[in-house]
PDB file of C-alpha atoms and ligand atoms in Angstrom:
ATOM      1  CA  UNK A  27      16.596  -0.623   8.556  1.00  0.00           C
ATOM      2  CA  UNK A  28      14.568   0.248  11.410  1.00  0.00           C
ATOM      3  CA  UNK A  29      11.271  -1.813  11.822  1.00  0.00           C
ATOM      4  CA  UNK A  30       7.784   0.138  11.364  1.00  0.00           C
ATOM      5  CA  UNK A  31       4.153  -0.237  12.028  1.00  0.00           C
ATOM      6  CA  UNK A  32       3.655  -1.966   9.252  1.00  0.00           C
ATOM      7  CA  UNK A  33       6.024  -4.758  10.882  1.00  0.00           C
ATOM      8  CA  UNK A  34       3.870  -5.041  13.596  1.00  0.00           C
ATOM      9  CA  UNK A  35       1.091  -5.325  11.439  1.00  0.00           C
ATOM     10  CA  UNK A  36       2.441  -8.531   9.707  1.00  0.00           C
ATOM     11  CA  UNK A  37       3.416  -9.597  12.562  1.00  0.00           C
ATOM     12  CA  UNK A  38      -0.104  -9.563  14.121  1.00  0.00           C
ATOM     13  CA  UNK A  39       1.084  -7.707  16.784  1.00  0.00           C
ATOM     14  CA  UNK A  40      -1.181  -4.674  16.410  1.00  0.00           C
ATOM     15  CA  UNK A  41      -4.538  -5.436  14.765  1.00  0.00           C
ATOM     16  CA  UNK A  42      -5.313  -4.382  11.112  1.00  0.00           C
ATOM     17  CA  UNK A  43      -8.665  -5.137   9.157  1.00  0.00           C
ATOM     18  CA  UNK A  44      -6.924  -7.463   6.447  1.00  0.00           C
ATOM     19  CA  UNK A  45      -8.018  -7.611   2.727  1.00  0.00           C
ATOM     20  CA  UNK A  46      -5.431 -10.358   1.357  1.00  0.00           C
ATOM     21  CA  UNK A  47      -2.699 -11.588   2.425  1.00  0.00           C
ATOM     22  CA  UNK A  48       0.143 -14.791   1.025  1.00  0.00           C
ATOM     23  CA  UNK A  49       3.624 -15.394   1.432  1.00  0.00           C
ATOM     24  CA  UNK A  50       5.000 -12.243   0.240  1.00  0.00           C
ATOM     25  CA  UNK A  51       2.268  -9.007   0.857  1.00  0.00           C
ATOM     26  CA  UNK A  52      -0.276  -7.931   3.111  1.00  0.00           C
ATOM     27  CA  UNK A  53      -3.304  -5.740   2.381  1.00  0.00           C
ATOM     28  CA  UNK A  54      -5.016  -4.144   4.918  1.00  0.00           C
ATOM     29  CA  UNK A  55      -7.630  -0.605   5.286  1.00  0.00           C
ATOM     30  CA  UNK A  56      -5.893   2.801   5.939  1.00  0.00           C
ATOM     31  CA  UNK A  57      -6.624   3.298   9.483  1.00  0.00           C
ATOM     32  CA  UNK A  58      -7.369   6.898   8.368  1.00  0.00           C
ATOM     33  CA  UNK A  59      -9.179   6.653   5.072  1.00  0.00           C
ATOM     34  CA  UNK A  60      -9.184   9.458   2.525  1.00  0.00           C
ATOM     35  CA  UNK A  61     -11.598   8.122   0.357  1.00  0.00           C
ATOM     36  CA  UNK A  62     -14.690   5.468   0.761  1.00  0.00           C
ATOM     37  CA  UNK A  63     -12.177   2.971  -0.214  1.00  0.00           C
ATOM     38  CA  UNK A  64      -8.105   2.951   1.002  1.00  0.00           C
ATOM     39  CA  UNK A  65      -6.319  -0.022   1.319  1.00  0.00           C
ATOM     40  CA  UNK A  66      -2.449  -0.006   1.464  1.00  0.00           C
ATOM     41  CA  UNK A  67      -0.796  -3.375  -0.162  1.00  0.00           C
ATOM     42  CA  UNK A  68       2.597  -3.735   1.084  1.00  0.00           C
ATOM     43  CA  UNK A  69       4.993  -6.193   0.791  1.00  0.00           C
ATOM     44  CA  UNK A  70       6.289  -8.281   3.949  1.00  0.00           C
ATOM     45  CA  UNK A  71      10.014  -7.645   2.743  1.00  0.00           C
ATOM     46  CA  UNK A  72      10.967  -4.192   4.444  1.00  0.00           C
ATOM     47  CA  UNK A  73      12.048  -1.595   2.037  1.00  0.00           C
ATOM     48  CA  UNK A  74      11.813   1.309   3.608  1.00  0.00           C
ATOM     49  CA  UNK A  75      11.034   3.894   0.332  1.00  0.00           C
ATOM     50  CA  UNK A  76      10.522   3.820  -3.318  1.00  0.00           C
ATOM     51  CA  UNK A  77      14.006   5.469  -3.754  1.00  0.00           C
ATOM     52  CA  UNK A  78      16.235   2.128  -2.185  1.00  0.00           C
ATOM     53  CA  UNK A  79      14.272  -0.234  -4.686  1.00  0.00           C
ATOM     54  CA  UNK A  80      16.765  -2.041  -6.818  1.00  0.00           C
ATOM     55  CA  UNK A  81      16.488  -4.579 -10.053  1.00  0.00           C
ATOM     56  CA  UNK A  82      15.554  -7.492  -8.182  1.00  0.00           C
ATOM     57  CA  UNK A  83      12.597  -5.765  -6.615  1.00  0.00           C
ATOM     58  CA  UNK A  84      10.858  -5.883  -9.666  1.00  0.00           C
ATOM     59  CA  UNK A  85       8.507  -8.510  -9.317  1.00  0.00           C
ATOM     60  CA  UNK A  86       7.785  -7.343  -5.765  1.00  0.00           C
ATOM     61  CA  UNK A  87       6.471  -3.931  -7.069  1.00  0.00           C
ATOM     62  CA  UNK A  88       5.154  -5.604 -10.431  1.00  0.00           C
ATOM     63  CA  UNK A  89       3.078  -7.871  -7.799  1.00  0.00           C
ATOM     64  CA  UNK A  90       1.592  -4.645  -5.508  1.00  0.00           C
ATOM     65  CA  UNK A  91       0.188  -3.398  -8.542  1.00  0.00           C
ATOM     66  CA  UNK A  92      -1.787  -6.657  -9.355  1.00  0.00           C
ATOM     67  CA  UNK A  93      -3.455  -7.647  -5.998  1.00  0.00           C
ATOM     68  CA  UNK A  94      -4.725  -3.776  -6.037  1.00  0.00           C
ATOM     69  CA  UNK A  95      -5.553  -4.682  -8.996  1.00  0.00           C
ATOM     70  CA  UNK A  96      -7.547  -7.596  -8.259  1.00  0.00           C
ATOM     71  CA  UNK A  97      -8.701  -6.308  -4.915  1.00  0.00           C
ATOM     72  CA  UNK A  98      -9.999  -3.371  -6.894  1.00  0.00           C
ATOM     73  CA  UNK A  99     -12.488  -5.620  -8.757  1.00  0.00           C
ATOM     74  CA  UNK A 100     -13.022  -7.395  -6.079  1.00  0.00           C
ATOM     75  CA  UNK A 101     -14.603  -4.233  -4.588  1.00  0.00           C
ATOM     76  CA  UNK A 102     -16.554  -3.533  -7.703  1.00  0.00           C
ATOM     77  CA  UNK A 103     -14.561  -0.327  -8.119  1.00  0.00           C
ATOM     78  CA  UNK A 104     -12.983  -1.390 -11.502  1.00  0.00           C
ATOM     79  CA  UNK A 105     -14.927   0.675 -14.191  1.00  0.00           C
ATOM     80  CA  UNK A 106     -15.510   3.646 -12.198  1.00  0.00           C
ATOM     81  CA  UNK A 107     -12.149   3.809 -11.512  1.00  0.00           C
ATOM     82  CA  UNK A 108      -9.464   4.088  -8.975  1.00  0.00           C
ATOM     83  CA  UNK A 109      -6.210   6.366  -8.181  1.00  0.00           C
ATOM     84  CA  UNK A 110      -2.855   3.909  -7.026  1.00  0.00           C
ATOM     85  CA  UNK A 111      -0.710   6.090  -5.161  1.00  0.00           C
ATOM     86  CA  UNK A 112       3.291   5.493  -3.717  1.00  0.00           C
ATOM     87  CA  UNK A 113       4.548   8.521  -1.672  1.00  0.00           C
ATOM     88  CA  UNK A 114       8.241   8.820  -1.277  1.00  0.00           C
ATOM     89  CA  UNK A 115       9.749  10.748   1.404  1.00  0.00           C
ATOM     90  CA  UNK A 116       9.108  13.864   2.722  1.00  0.00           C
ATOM     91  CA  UNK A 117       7.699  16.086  -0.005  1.00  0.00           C
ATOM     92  CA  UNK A 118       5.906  12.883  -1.051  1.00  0.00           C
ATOM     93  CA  UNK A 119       3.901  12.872   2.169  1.00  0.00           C
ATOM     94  CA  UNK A 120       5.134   9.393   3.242  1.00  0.00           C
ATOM     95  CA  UNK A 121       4.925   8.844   6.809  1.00  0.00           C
ATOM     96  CA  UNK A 122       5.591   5.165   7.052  1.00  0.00           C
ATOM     97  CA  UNK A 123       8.623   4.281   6.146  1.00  0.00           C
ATOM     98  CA  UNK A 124       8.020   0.730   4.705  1.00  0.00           C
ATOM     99  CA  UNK A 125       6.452   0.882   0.939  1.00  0.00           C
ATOM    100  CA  UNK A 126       2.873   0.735   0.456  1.00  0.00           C
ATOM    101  CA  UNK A 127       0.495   1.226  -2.744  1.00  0.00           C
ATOM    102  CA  UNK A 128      -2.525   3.256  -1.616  1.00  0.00           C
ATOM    103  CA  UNK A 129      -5.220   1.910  -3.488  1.00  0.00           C
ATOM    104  CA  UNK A 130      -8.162   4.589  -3.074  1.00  0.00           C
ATOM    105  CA  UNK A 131     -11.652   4.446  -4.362  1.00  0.00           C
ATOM    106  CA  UNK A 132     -15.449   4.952  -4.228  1.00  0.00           C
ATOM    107  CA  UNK A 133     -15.131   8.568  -5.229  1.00  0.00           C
ATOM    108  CA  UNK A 134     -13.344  10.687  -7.726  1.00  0.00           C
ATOM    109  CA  UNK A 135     -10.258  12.349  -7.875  1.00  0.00           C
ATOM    110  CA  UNK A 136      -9.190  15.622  -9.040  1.00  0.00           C
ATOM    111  CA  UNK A 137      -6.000  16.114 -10.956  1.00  0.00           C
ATOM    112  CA  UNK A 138      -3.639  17.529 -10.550  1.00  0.00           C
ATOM    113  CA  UNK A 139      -3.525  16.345  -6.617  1.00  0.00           C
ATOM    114  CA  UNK A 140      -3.346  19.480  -4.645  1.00  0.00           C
TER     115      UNK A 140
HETATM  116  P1  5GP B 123       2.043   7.428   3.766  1.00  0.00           P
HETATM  117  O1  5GP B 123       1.651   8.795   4.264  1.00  0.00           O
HETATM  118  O2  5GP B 123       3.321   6.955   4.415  1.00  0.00           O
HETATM  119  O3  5GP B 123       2.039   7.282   2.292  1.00  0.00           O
HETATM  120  O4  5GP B 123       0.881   6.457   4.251  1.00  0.00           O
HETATM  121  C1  5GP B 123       0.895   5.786   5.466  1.00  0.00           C
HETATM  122  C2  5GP B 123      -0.524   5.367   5.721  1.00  0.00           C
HETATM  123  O5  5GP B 123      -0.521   4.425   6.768  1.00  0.00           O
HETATM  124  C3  5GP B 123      -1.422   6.525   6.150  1.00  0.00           C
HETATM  125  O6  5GP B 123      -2.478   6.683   5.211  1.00  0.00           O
HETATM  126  C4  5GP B 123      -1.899   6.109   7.525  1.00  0.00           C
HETATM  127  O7  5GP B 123      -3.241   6.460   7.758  1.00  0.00           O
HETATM  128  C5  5GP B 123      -1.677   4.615   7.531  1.00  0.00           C
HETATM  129  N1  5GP B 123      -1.417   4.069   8.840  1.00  0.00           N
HETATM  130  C6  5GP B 123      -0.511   4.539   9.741  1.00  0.00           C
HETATM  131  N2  5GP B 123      -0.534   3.772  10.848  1.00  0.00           N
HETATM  132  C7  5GP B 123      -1.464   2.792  10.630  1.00  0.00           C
HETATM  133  C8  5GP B 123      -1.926   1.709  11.420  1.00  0.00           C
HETATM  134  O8  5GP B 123      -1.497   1.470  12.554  1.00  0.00           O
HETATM  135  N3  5GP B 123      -2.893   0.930  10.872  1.00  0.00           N
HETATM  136  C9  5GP B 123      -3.388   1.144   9.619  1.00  0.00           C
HETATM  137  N4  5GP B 123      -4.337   0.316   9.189  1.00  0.00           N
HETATM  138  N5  5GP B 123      -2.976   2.176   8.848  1.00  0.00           N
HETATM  139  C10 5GP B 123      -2.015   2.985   9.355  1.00  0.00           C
END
């Protein structure tokens, strides 16, 4: 599994305006935001896409999706609403190839996503 960005990122090694961080995940801004709010919540385990998640990963994922959660309201973005976004591969548009939850707000969203 070849180490990414994001790596270096939880590794201090390249600088990253931080949101929350523990043992297991890391939240940082998108260095290239697409909306008022982005903040990508990843998990310190490397896994590099949605697709080579397995059973025991559950908790790991089930976890992403609370701390955007909770960073969400912590941002006062809560009732207007927010999109939580994974890309996978390719088509997907992922680019880094370590998960990450996108958590985007301060505007809205059209659907369906162009
Ligand atoms: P993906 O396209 O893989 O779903 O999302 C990767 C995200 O990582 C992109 O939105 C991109 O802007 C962000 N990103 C890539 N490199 C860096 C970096 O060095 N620092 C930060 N903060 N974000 C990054």
């Amino acid at each position: 599994m070849e180490k990414t960005i994001f790596d270096k990122i939880i590794a201090k090694k390249v600088p990253s305006d931080i949101i929350y961080e523990d043992d297991n995940y890391l939240a940082f801004k998108d260095i290239n935001p697409q909306a008022p709010i982005h903040i990508l919540i990843i998990p310190k385990k490397r896994i590099p896409t949605i697709n080579d998640l397995n059973d025991s990963d559950r908790d790991i994922i089930g976890g992403m999706v609370l701390i955007a959660k909770d960073i969400a309201k912590s941002l006062s973005i809560n009732e207007d609403g927010y999109r939580l976004v994974f890309n996978c591969n390719n088509d997907g548009g992922q680019t880094v190839y370590h998960i990450h939850l996108h958590l985007l707000g301060g505007r809205s969203f059209s659907w369906p996503p162009g």
